[in-house]
Structure formats: structure tokens, C-alpha cells
Amino acid sequence: METLIDFFTGTLGLGPTLALSLAYATAIGSLLGFITVYAMFAIWMERKVAAHIQQRFGPMEVGGWHGWAQSPADALKLMFKEDIIPSGANKVLFWIAPAIVFCGVLAGFIAIPFAAGVQIVDIDLGVFFIIAIASIEVIGVIMAGWSSNSKYSLFGAVREAAQVVSYELPSATALLAPILVVGSFKLGDFNTYQAEHGWIIFSNPFMWIALLVYFIASLAGCKRAPFDLPEAESELVSGFHTEYSGMRFSFFGLEEFVSMLLVSAITCTLFLGGYTLPFNFLDVANLAAPFHLLGVAVLIVKIFAVIFVQMWLRWTLPRMRVDQVMTMGYKYLLPWALFAVAGTAVWHVWMEG
Amino acid sequence: MGLLNNTLPDNKLVGAVDTAVGWGRKSSVWPMTFGIACCAIEMMAVFAATFDLDRFGAGIPRATPRQSDLIIVPGTVNAKMAVRVRRLYDQMAEPRYVIAMGACVCGGGPYVKWGYNTVKGVHKIIPVDIFVPGCPPRPEALMDGILKLREKIGREAVFARRNEANTQMNAKYDAVS
Amino acid sequence: MEALEMYTVDDRSDVYTEELKLNLGPQHPSTHGVLRVELSMDGEIITASRCDIGYLHRCAEKIGENVTYLQYTPYTDRMDYLASMNNNLAWSLTVEKLLGVEAPERAQWLRMICAELNRIASHLIAFGTYGIDIGANTPFFYAFRERESIMALLERPSGARMLYNYIQPGGLRRDVDENWVTDVLAFCDDFEKRWAEYNTLLSNNRIFIGRTANIGVIPQDVVYACGATGPVMRGSGIKWDLRRDVPYLKPYEEVDFDVPVGEGTHGTLGDCWDRYWVRMREMMESIRIIRQGCAALPGGEVMEKVMKKMYKTPLTPEAGEAYMRCENPRGELGFYVVAEGGTSPIRCRARAPSFCNLSLLDSLLPGTMIADAVAIIGSLDIVLGEVDR
Amino acid sequence: MNEQQLHDKLRATGLGGIGELESSARDPFVVVEASVLLEVMAFLRDDSETAMEMLHNVTAVQRETGFDVVYHLCSYSRHHSLTLKVIVAQPEGEAGDWEPAVPSVASVYPSANWHEREQWDLLGVRFNDHPDFRRIILPEEWIGHPLRKDYVYPSTFGEIPLELDAIPLYERDENDPPKPSEPRPAGTPLTQPPSEYSTRPDAGGRAPAPEKKGES
């Protein structure tokens, strides 16, 4: 960020305010671009992964090589599809809900460190900022479900509210474990810590529990199977976005993949070494100027590994029932998360003190 | 799209946009999860491993009519169901396409004579783009129907005013398919 | 039934709530066709349900009164379109009973093999779509992969992929080719491995068991009272199979097979998991029957000369009536045919197993959640073509 | 037990109105008076020797003289089955839309519930004291009972055209709605010669083959 601001003030000689705005605009613009490209790729990847798990090929024809142009074609089609607002719907809420859903998730990315210095803002309470801002998505989903004036949508929205709010607890608690180790909420600090001391996941055995709890809770947070109750296709048709069509629907589709990216980025940053390489055999963060961007590539590879596991689970496991989801969150995940945090604390006091 | 449909002059730029949009539309025809009778099983076979409709980008069956582009009517439509089929079609967003799958849906099939409550062809209820005959059609036949539909979509003029030749060609194509 | 009582509605609450009417179907991903269920919901919990069928009524009984006996065979295909061989078999046996004829021995054995192959194909669909109902999409694709091989096998003698019209009164339409039996046996070997794969993927999955065990429990007296048959009946622990108890084909007396019944492995006897597991084990029993059938397949004609001569004119049984029950994948299919001497019957009633099994649904749903409703409908494994006919 | 023994057992109960065991048809059956139907059913279900747990099927058959209502009972513990029949004769002078009535057995066998509703729906046989007596398969607004021999095929159902040559809904001119066409000729013969099957009902025979146009 500072590099960008320096570039605008120093090289181009602009005023500080203008430089700051331009720098943010550039950063957010490139983030949006990255997310769009990522989402296209992730949707294509999801279809390919699903297909190969199901002994099919998936998209093969559109665009030539293994259907690479499938997602752009889908996007183009959705863009030019009729946008229906049901007659009984609350038009304002119906119209604004996809934007809120998308913005909530998108805002989380400003605190994610993609590589050394490639971070829009390194907020002091970065971890909790992301958890908090990503929860705005729930409001959008409830708005979407309620304003559609469809019973299936309403069911989906209520399920989403119950589920996501419940799973905030174990996921936030599980994240306390790495925070205890690092002693900071700043996401940038996690990377520097892990570059020095190795990945947090290897710091103590309780961290594996924390990772597992966070991974499961984050699946629920992204509405991924086996927790895809809000859209449960075989029960609620399409859940909260039953009545959405065209471009607005595509926002919900994108949101799912973008929130997958977000939680995977958190998983990678907090547990799996961020943009550092295993055992830090190449110190990515301290390479010469353009090469430190290699960290972005390292992080993205890790993120996709996590996303692949998410997809793998989705196409293998059946869906849970709503009461089972609640039971799992409160009766199993939350105690285990607390156990992991306590264990981590005891471990570190014992080992270091 | 209603306002812009077929209003712009037929020039190169509009033609290029038309081609691009047509490509997008034809490459991602999402069918609706909608099974009525025997043909639905063959339709499921088309989505399944051996035939894999997803290769053509048409493999995301959407459960809700709002998000689907294509309604495959697989199986006999009777008087009680016809009302629902019509409503489903009305709920779909433009552009929407209909494939009539199977003999019953194309024109009554085996139930044409003694069927007191069967609709003799779903084209009596909703406009049909492609007829796929057979009882039930083999999956290859349905795939062929979908490929034909792709061709048809690709030739559609989205923005440009259809000139005479275009209209005639489409009419001819409609008559054949 | 204890399991269901955990969802009782607390009506002492002073919060004003209203019942929500939810319309499940006719276009819904998990109603297995065009079933419509009107649900009254209290939150996620169903308080009342009302089945509405008839969206696939295709006048089969009226047609039966107007076409000849042979012409009706294709219409029986379209009743339970997942198990058309079994339907053909039931119809042919009924007409044979009216005519007083019997199919030659080779035809009987081939009928048995084809019917069992089709039973596997039908149970595969039940398995695959049940996976989708529960939220696992992949089993469906695995099931269809094996189903394609069965279809390829049955297509060879019959010429059709799904609605075979192969078994006809008096025998079979034509004989199988010489490599057919070898290929059937090869399929059996392959299928046994796949079956183990299915269990790893779905049957023994913790989530799947959690979703299906203790859900939709059908006690034995309700089974009898509501006329449920087939895997629904056996899932409740009633060891009854027409193939074993009232063998309608001679080969069934000679082959050795078990009748799997529900044992309440993961909960109450007669829950969704038991019904599912009965179906899964029935597939393996069918494989056993097919193996023995292929080993013992006698030579000879598949239709006798007398019968071929009879087909020169439309079949005209004497006045009389016959009721014939057959064990279909979904239960006991009964054809009741009343002839008055013409070329077509005056009444041609099909007692469809799905129809009777479905009549249980309204009593099963209240007290369960909407996700359980989907699981229960799936475990009854109805085919709407047969429910409405 | 075979049918003869079952019949003897029924006779021994002392209930009136139980006819002879008819074995003229392929399957023997017992004709029972409608008045004692429920008692006979309850006896067959509850007696430990007959033990008919399941009512397998309920059928109504229209004959020229009236209606037969047929009940197929079977025992799963004893491996036997029995066919009961209630014959409702059509009174003299009754029109074609006469509705026969028999008592409902849904109180004895709940499985009869849907079967009886279906018989009402398709054949117009009334079952008295049925718990939920309405159409089951056809829509509530449907007119007539289609399995009757004199059933007239409808040309439309509400807006839905049911004829082969009907004008599609979306091609209709809203200002000039088509007149409802005449119902099809009444009565389908009991037996149909197979040669006629392939002909279309409304074209009066097989449509002439289209003339071949010139050379290819």
C-alpha cells in the first residue's frame, strides 16, 4: 500500500489526498479484478472437480481446451437474462440484498495480506474485522429471503440466520488459538511470525483441533455442503435465492465462491503459514522488490488446496439436518474450540514458562 | 431485454454483440430439474456419467424456474399437470427455451386415442422450440435435441432487427426442428 | 415412534405464531416425479400433510379396456417405468392365467434373469436418487454408471433401453444371443465390487445414518393396515417375499436366495435406513439369483408353437377373471383382469405397490421436519407413473 | 387354508348374506351382501385361523347389469387369499349416471381408503361412511367418471385443450376465442377390433399418406 502511495506521490508528483484515493482505487480495483477472475476459475474448477468425482468430464466444449470459457459464457448469459422481481416482493430489499451480500464478503479482503506489502490495510484487529464484516452477508441473505415473498426463500433465510450466527462462535473461538500463539490480531504479524517460527499448525498439537474446528465452522459459514441448508436443493428448491434470476442470482453464486476464498485465505494465513513456504526454505517475504510478489502465488496455491478440500467434501458428503447442524455447532464444535484454546494456552505457558 | 429486442439496426457492431451474446446463451443452457414420467429417467441418464450433458455447459440443472433457461418437458402432460407446466413456463426468465421430450409431449404418443385427460402435445400449452420424439427418446436423441437448440440459440438476433432473410431462415428452421 | 416425539410443538408459548402452508411439488427436486404434498408447517416441523396425486394419470385402465391383450403390454411398461420387465412379467402371467397356458422352461428362466436384472436397475435408481434427496449428489452418478450396463444388457434381446416390452403372454419376444449369459455373469462380478463402493460412499456414512435412522418409522401393524408391500414391508421386519412364499415362476422355487429384512441396525426397526438397507441387500440377492439362473439356464424355445399359432389372431381368453400378484422392486403388483370373451378385457385393474405405499405418507409426516419429509418420501421409493397409472 | 375351507369357515359364522363359492371364473370368489360386508371383513381379519391381515386391492367392475365391487384379501401369516365380491345391480329405469353405493371398509382396513377413493374417482362407485371421500386422481373439477363404459371424452378441461387438433393456447386470438368444440361421440365399444387401433379417433380413419414430391 505504502509503495503505491509512494508511487503516486513520488513518481507522479500528486497531492497526498489524491494519491491516497488513487492508491486505494487501484488496490481495490485490482482486488475486484482478481476476485472476478478467481470466481470464474473457481466455478469452472468446481464443475470439473465435481465431474471428475462423479466419473464425468464436466465442461469440455465451450472455448476449446477443457471448456475453459464455460464461466465467462455463463456470466455473459446471466448478464443478458431477464431480471424478474416477483410481484409480491419488497422491491427495495429485493434489489439491494445481492449487493449487501456481495459487499460484506468483499470488504473482508481489505485486511488479507497476499504477500509482503500486498495488503490494503493491516488493521489492528484484522482477524475480528474479517469475521465481523463477513457477517454482514447474513443480513443480505435474510433480506433476500424475506423480500422474495416465497416460503422456500423464507425457510432458507431463517436457516441461514440460525446457522451462520451459531457457527460464528466456534469459528471465532478456534481462531483464538493461533492468536494466542502469535500474540496479535494483526494479520500481517501472522506471516512474520510464521516466517520465523514455522507454521502455526506445527506449533502445538492442539492447533490441529483448532484448524479442524475452524475448517468445519467455515464450511458452515460459506453454506457449503454438508451445511448447505440455506439453499438445500432437494428440500428448499434453491433456498433464499429461489426467486432470483439473471444477474442478481449470479451475485449469490459469486458470493459463495468469494467467501470460500476468504475463509481459505484466513485458514492459510492463520494456520498454514500464509505466504511463506514450508520450513521457510525460501524466504519469500524478504526477496528483492518484484519477487516478493511470489508470496501471492504461494498463498493462492495454498488457498486452492483448501478450496479443493471444500469441493471434495461437498461432492462426497450428504447434507445434515437443521437440528443436527445446531447440535454439532453448540455441542461439539464449541467445546472442542474452547478445549483447543485452553490447550494452546497451557501448552505455551508450560513450554515457554 | 424487452425494450431492446430486435430494435437496433443490423450493422457490424450490433452483429458482433449479437454473436457474443448468442455464444454466451448457447454455451450455458441451464435446464430445469423437472421430471414428469418415463422420459425423466432418460433425461437423468443424459446428465449422468455416460452421456454427461455438462460437456456442453448445460449440466447445471437448476431447481427453480427463475434461474433456468431451458425447460425439458419429459413425459406425458395431463390436464392436471398442464396448468402447472404453464405456470412453470410463465415463471421462467427470458430468454427461455422449451424442449418437448418424448412422443407423449410431441403429440400424445401412446395415449393419443384413449387418453381422456392427456394433453396431446405440450405445444398446445406452451411454445416449443425443439421436439425430440421417441418413447422414450434415447439419451443420444435428447443430446441431439439440445445441440440443435444450441444452434438455434446461436443464430438468434438479440439486439439487431431481424431482416427478412433472417426471419425466413428462422421460420424454415423452426419448421424443420 | 418415540423418536418423533422429540419434535412436539410447545403450545404454551405466548408468542403468536401462524401455521405456514407449504406446497411440496409437483415440480420439486425430491418428490420423485410429480407428487404434490400440502404441508402445514410450524417452523421447520410438519404438523399436517395432505398428499395430492394424479399429476401423471395416463388412463392406463381405460386403455386396457380398449386394446387387445398383447397391445396392452407396452402400457404396462409405462406404469412402473423403472421396472418394466417386472411389469411385463406380471401382465403376461395374468393373461397366461386367463388363457390357461404356461411359458416354456427356457422362457421362464430368462424371465427370471431379466426381472432380477431390472430389479437391480430399479434399486440403483432408488439408491441414487435417495442420495440426492439426502444431499449427496455423487451416488446418483455411480448408480447410473452401473445402470447403463444393465440397460445395455437388456437392450440386446429387447431392442429398447428402458421400456422393454420383451416378456409377453406365452413366453418371450425373442431369444437372447449366445454371448448374453457370459456378459451377464461378467456384470455380476463387476457389480459386487461396485456395491461395496456404494456402501463406503453412502450407506455407512455417519451423516447419512444420522439423517435416516429413527426417521419415518413404520410399525408392523401399520404396514398391514395400509397395505404396504415390498421393501417397505420388509424394512419393518416382515419376512415376506412372493418370490419365496408364493413362487409365481418355477425357477424361483429352484434357486436359493435370502429375503433381507430390516433389523433396526441403527435405530428403530422400520426406519428409513432399514428400508434403504433392504433395497441394497436385495440387489446382492438378485445377483445371487442371476448367477444361479445363468448356470441352470435350459435350452429350448422361448415361445411354444401353440402359442405362436394363437398369436395369428388377437388373444381371446374365455370369460373369467384372474388376479395375479408379482413381487416388483417396489412391492406387490397385482393385475386384476376381467374378461368376457372379447379381444380385450372389460376391466383391467392394476394394484400398484407405490400407490399403497404412498398412502402411508400422510400418517408418517406429521411431527417430522421438512428435511425428514424428503428422506421419508425417498425411502418409500415411489414411482408416480405407477401411483397414478 | 384353501378357498373352500375359508368359505366353510365364513359360513360357520352364521352371518347371513354369504353366497356360494363361485369357481366358474379362473379365480374363485365369494359373493357377499353389502349389509354384512363389514362384519365379514372384520371376522376375516380378526379370526386367528383366517388372519387376513391385508386388504390387497379394491376394484369395481362395470357390467351391463350393474357393478361388482371386488375385494382381494390375503393373509401373510397363513399364506392364503380370498376374493370377496359385492354385486350391486342397476335398478330398472336408472340412467347411465347412476351411482351404486356400498359401505366403505376403510374402518376395518385403512388401506381401502385410497383404493375406494380411486374407484369413486374413476368409476363413480359411492362408498358410504368413507372418512375422506373425494376424488383422488382427477382434479376436483373433473366431470364424470372416465372408466364408465358410456363416458364421453371431454374436449377441454378449463383452458387446457385435450383434443389432438385443438388450437394451441398461445396462438389463440384473444378477441376471437374459439367456440368450445362438440364433445366426442359417446360410447367406446367394449371390445375394439385391433385393426382400428391405429386410426385416429377424430379423423375417421388413417390419414392419407402425404403425396411424394417429385424426385429428390
Coordinates of N, CA and C in Angstrom, one line a residue, chain C residues 50-55 57 61-62 65-68 71 75 97-100 223-229 233 238 240 245 314 318-325 332 334 336 338 340 342-347 349-351 355-356 358-359 362 387-389, chain D residues 24-27 29 53-64 68 70 72 74-77 79-81 83 85 109-112 114-115 117-119 122-123 132 134 136-138 140 146-151 153 188-194 197:
Chain C
R50 N -51.0 -33.5 3.4 CA -52.1 -34.0 2.6 C -51.4 -34.3 1.2
C51 N -51.5 -35.5 0.8 CA -51.0 -35.9 -0.5 C -51.9 -35.6 -1.6
D52 N -51.4 -35.2 -2.7 CA -52.2 -34.9 -3.9 C -51.5 -35.6 -5.0
I53 N -52.2 -36.6 -5.5 CA -51.6 -37.4 -6.7 C -52.4 -37.1 -7.9
G54 N -52.0 -37.7 -9.0 CA -52.8 -37.6 -10.2 C -52.2 -36.7 -11.2
Y55 N -51.0 -36.3 -11.0 CA -50.4 -35.4 -12.0 C -49.8 -36.2 -13.1
H57 N -51.6 -39.1 -14.2 CA -52.6 -40.1 -14.6 C -52.7 -40.2 -16.1
E61 N -55.9 -47.8 -17.2 CA -57.0 -48.8 -17.1 C -58.1 -48.6 -18.2
K62 N -58.3 -47.4 -18.6 CA -59.2 -47.2 -19.7 C -58.7 -47.8 -21.0
E65 N -59.0 -51.5 -21.3 CA -60.3 -52.0 -21.7 C -60.6 -51.8 -23.2
N66 N -59.7 -51.2 -23.9 CA -59.9 -50.9 -25.3 C -58.9 -51.5 -26.3
V67 N -57.8 -51.9 -25.8 CA -56.8 -52.5 -26.7 C -56.8 -54.0 -26.4
T68 N -56.1 -54.8 -27.3 CA -56.0 -56.2 -27.1 C -55.0 -56.5 -26.0
Q71 N -51.5 -55.9 -27.1 CA -51.2 -54.4 -27.2 C -51.1 -53.7 -25.9
Y75 N -48.1 -50.7 -22.5 CA -48.7 -49.8 -21.5 C -48.3 -50.2 -20.1
K97 N -52.7 -66.8 -17.1 CA -53.6 -67.5 -16.1 C -55.0 -67.5 -16.8
L98 N -55.4 -66.4 -17.4 CA -56.7 -66.3 -18.1 C -56.7 -67.3 -19.2
L99 N -55.7 -67.4 -20.0 CA -55.7 -68.3 -21.1 C -55.5 -69.8 -20.7
G100 N -54.9 -70.0 -19.5 CA -54.6 -71.3 -19.1 C -53.4 -71.9 -19.8
V223 N -48.0 -51.4 8.6 CA -47.7 -52.0 7.3 C -48.9 -52.8 6.8
Y224 N -49.4 -53.6 7.6 CA -50.5 -54.5 7.2 C -51.8 -53.6 6.9
A225 N -52.0 -52.7 7.9 CA -53.3 -51.9 7.7 C -53.3 -51.1 6.5
C226 N -52.1 -50.5 6.1 CA -52.1 -49.6 5.0 C -51.7 -50.4 3.7
G227 N -51.5 -51.7 3.8 CA -51.3 -52.4 2.5 C -49.9 -52.2 1.9
A228 N -48.9 -51.8 2.7 CA -47.6 -51.6 2.2 C -46.9 -52.9 1.9
T229 N -46.2 -53.0 0.8 CA -45.6 -54.2 0.4 C -44.1 -54.0 0.0
M233 N -42.4 -53.1 3.4 CA -42.9 -54.1 4.3 C -41.7 -54.8 5.0
I238 N -40.9 -57.7 8.4 CA -41.8 -58.8 8.0 C -41.1 -59.6 6.9
W240 N -41.4 -61.5 4.2 CA -42.3 -61.9 3.2 C -41.9 -61.5 1.8
D245 N -42.4 -67.1 -1.1 CA -43.5 -67.7 -0.4 C -44.6 -68.2 -1.4
P314 N -55.9 -62.0 -32.6 CA -55.8 -61.4 -31.2 C -56.2 -62.4 -30.2
E318 N -61.3 -67.0 -22.6 CA -62.7 -67.2 -22.3 C -63.1 -66.3 -21.1
A319 N -64.4 -66.2 -20.9 CA -64.9 -65.3 -19.8 C -64.3 -65.8 -18.5
G320 N -64.0 -64.9 -17.7 CA -63.4 -65.3 -16.4 C -62.6 -64.1 -15.8
E321 N -62.1 -64.3 -14.7 CA -61.3 -63.2 -14.1 C -60.1 -63.8 -13.4
A322 N -59.1 -63.0 -13.4 CA -57.8 -63.5 -12.7 C -57.2 -62.4 -12.0
Y323 N -56.6 -62.7 -10.8 CA -55.8 -61.8 -10.1 C -54.5 -62.4 -9.9
M324 N -53.5 -61.6 -10.3 CA -52.1 -62.2 -10.2 C -51.2 -61.2 -9.5
R325 N -50.5 -61.7 -8.5 CA -49.6 -60.8 -7.8 C -48.2 -61.2 -8.1
E332 N -45.8 -55.5 -4.2 CA -46.6 -56.5 -5.0 C -47.4 -55.8 -6.0
G334 N -50.3 -56.2 -8.6 CA -51.4 -57.1 -8.8 C -52.2 -56.7 -10.0
Y336 N -55.7 -57.3 -12.0 CA -57.0 -58.0 -11.9 C -57.6 -57.8 -13.3
V338 N -60.7 -58.8 -15.9 CA -62.0 -59.5 -16.1 C -62.2 -59.6 -17.6
E340 N -64.6 -61.0 -20.8 CA -65.9 -61.5 -21.1 C -65.9 -62.1 -22.5
G342 N -64.1 -61.2 -25.3 CA -63.7 -60.4 -26.4 C -62.2 -60.4 -26.5
T343 N -61.7 -59.6 -27.4 CA -60.3 -59.5 -27.6 C -59.6 -58.5 -26.6
S344 N -60.5 -57.8 -25.8 CA -59.9 -57.0 -24.8 C -60.7 -57.2 -23.5
P345 N -60.1 -57.1 -22.3 CA -60.9 -57.3 -21.1 C -61.9 -56.2 -20.9
I346 N -62.9 -56.4 -20.0 CA -63.8 -55.4 -19.7 C -63.3 -54.6 -18.5
R347 N -62.4 -55.1 -17.7 CA -61.8 -54.4 -16.6 C -60.4 -54.8 -16.5
R349 N -57.5 -53.9 -14.0 CA -57.1 -53.1 -12.8 C -55.7 -53.4 -12.5
A350 N -54.9 -52.4 -12.2 CA -53.6 -52.7 -11.7 C -53.5 -52.2 -10.3
R351 N -53.1 -53.1 -9.4 CA -53.0 -52.8 -8.0 C -51.5 -52.4 -7.8
F355 N -48.7 -47.0 -5.1 CA -49.9 -46.4 -4.7 C -50.2 -46.7 -3.2
C356 N -50.1 -48.0 -2.9 CA -50.4 -48.4 -1.5 C -49.3 -47.9 -0.5
L358 N -47.5 -45.3 -0.9 CA -47.6 -43.8 -0.7 C -48.8 -43.4 0.3
S359 N -49.8 -44.3 0.4 CA -50.9 -43.9 1.2 C -50.5 -43.9 2.7
D362 N -49.1 -39.8 4.5 CA -49.8 -38.8 5.3 C -49.7 -39.1 6.8
V387 N -48.2 -44.9 -9.4 CA -49.2 -44.4 -8.4 C -50.4 -43.9 -9.2
D388 N -50.2 -43.2 -10.2 CA -51.4 -42.6 -10.9 C -51.9 -43.5 -12.1
R389 N -51.0 -44.2 -12.6 CA -51.3 -45.1 -13.8 C -51.9 -44.3 -14.9
Chain D
S24 N -66.5 -70.6 -11.2 CA -66.7 -70.6 -12.7 C -65.5 -69.8 -13.3
A25 N -65.1 -68.7 -12.7 CA -64.0 -67.9 -13.3 C -62.7 -68.6 -12.9
R26 N -61.6 -68.0 -13.4 CA -60.3 -68.6 -13.0 C -60.0 -68.6 -11.6
D27 N -60.3 -67.4 -11.0 CA -60.1 -67.3 -9.5 C -61.4 -67.4 -8.8
F29 N -64.4 -66.9 -6.1 CA -64.7 -65.8 -5.3 C -66.0 -66.1 -4.5
E53 N -54.6 -60.3 7.1 CA -54.0 -59.0 7.6 C -54.2 -57.9 6.7
M54 N -54.2 -58.2 5.4 CA -54.1 -57.1 4.4 C -55.3 -57.2 3.4
L55 N -55.9 -56.1 3.2 CA -56.8 -55.9 2.0 C -55.9 -55.5 0.9
H56 N -55.7 -56.4 -0.1 CA -54.7 -56.2 -1.1 C -55.2 -55.2 -2.1
N57 N -56.5 -55.3 -2.5 CA -56.9 -54.5 -3.6 C -58.5 -54.3 -3.5
V58 N -58.9 -53.2 -4.0 CA -60.4 -53.0 -4.1 C -60.6 -52.6 -5.5
T59 N -61.5 -53.2 -6.2 CA -61.8 -52.9 -7.6 C -63.3 -52.9 -7.8
A60 N -63.7 -52.0 -8.7 CA -65.1 -52.0 -9.1 C -65.1 -52.4 -10.6
V61 N -66.1 -53.2 -11.0 CA -66.2 -53.6 -12.4 C -67.6 -53.2 -12.9
Q62 N -67.6 -52.5 -14.0 CA -68.9 -52.2 -14.5 C -69.3 -53.3 -15.5
R63 N -70.4 -53.9 -15.2 CA -71.0 -54.8 -16.1 C -72.3 -54.3 -16.7
E64 N -72.9 -55.0 -17.6 CA -74.1 -54.5 -18.2 C -75.3 -54.4 -17.2
D68 N -69.8 -54.7 -10.0 CA -69.3 -55.6 -9.0 C -68.2 -54.8 -8.2
V70 N -65.0 -55.6 -6.0 CA -64.2 -56.8 -5.7 C -63.2 -56.5 -4.6
H72 N -59.8 -58.1 -2.7 CA -58.9 -59.2 -2.6 C -58.2 -59.1 -1.2
C74 N -55.7 -61.0 1.6 CA -54.7 -62.0 1.7 C -54.1 -62.1 3.1
S75 N -53.6 -63.2 3.5 CA -53.1 -63.5 4.8 C -51.6 -63.7 4.6
Y76 N -50.8 -63.0 5.4 CA -49.4 -63.1 5.2 C -48.8 -64.1 6.2
S77 N -49.5 -64.4 7.3 CA -49.0 -65.4 8.2 C -49.5 -66.8 7.8
H79 N -50.5 -67.6 4.5 CA -50.3 -67.9 3.1 C -51.5 -68.3 2.3
H80 N -52.6 -67.6 2.6 CA -53.8 -67.8 1.7 C -54.4 -66.5 1.4
S81 N -55.3 -66.6 0.4 CA -56.0 -65.4 0.0 C -57.5 -65.7 -0.4
T83 N -61.1 -63.9 -2.4 CA -61.7 -62.8 -3.2 C -63.1 -62.7 -2.7
K85 N -66.8 -60.5 -3.2 CA -67.4 -59.6 -4.2 C -68.8 -59.1 -3.7
Y109 N -60.1 -51.9 7.3 CA -58.8 -51.9 6.6 C -58.5 -50.5 6.1
P110 N -57.6 -49.8 6.8 CA -57.3 -48.4 6.3 C -56.7 -48.4 4.9
S111 N -56.2 -49.5 4.4 CA -55.7 -49.4 3.1 C -56.8 -49.2 2.0
A112 N -58.0 -49.5 2.4 CA -59.1 -49.3 1.5 C -59.3 -47.9 1.2
W114 N -57.6 -45.2 0.1 CA -57.2 -44.7 -1.2 C -57.8 -45.5 -2.4
H115 N -57.9 -46.8 -2.2 CA -58.5 -47.6 -3.2 C -59.9 -47.2 -3.5
R117 N -61.3 -44.4 -2.8 CA -61.4 -43.1 -3.5 C -61.1 -43.2 -4.9
E118 N -60.2 -44.0 -5.3 CA -59.9 -44.2 -6.7 C -61.0 -44.8 -7.5
Q119 N -61.7 -45.8 -6.9 CA -62.9 -46.3 -7.6 C -64.0 -45.3 -7.7
L122 N -62.7 -42.9 -10.6 CA -62.7 -43.4 -12.0 C -64.0 -44.1 -12.4
L123 N -64.7 -44.6 -11.4 CA -65.9 -45.4 -11.8 C -67.2 -44.9 -11.2
D132 N -62.8 -39.8 4.1 CA -62.3 -38.6 3.3 C -62.7 -38.9 1.9
R134 N -63.4 -38.0 -1.5 CA -63.3 -37.0 -2.6 C -62.4 -37.7 -3.7
I136 N -59.4 -38.6 -6.1 CA -58.0 -38.7 -5.7 C -57.1 -38.5 -6.9
I137 N -57.4 -38.9 -8.0 CA -56.5 -38.8 -9.2 C -56.9 -37.6 -10.1
L138 N -58.1 -37.6 -10.5 CA -58.5 -36.5 -11.3 C -58.7 -35.2 -10.5
E140 N -60.5 -32.0 -8.8 CA -61.8 -31.9 -8.2 C -62.9 -31.4 -9.2
P146 N -64.4 -41.5 -15.7 CA -63.9 -41.9 -17.1 C -63.9 -43.4 -17.3
L147 N -63.9 -44.2 -16.3 CA -63.9 -45.7 -16.6 C -65.3 -46.2 -16.9
R148 N -66.3 -45.4 -16.8 CA -67.7 -45.8 -17.2 C -67.7 -46.1 -18.7
K149 N -68.4 -47.1 -19.1 CA -68.4 -47.5 -20.5 C -69.0 -46.4 -21.4
D150 N -69.9 -45.6 -20.8 CA -70.6 -44.6 -21.7 C -70.0 -43.2 -21.5
Y151 N -68.7 -43.2 -21.0 CA -68.1 -41.9 -20.7 C -67.8 -41.1 -22.0
Y153 N -65.7 -38.4 -23.9 CA -64.4 -37.7 -23.7 C -64.6 -36.2 -23.8
T188 N -67.5 -45.9 -26.0 CA -66.5 -46.6 -26.7 C -66.9 -48.1 -26.6
P189 N -66.8 -48.8 -27.7 CA -67.3 -50.2 -27.6 C -66.5 -51.0 -26.6
L190 N -67.1 -52.0 -26.1 CA -66.4 -52.8 -25.1 C -65.2 -53.5 -25.6
T191 N -65.3 -54.0 -26.8 CA -64.1 -54.5 -27.4 C -63.8 -53.8 -28.7
Q192 N -62.6 -53.6 -29.0 CA -62.2 -52.9 -30.2 C -61.4 -53.7 -31.1
P193 N -61.9 -53.9 -32.3 CA -61.1 -54.7 -33.3 C -59.7 -54.1 -33.4
P194 N -58.6 -54.9 -33.4 CA -57.3 -54.3 -33.4 C -57.0 -53.5 -34.6
Y197 N -57.2 -49.8 -34.2 CA -56.5 -49.2 -33.1 C -55.6 -48.0 -33.6

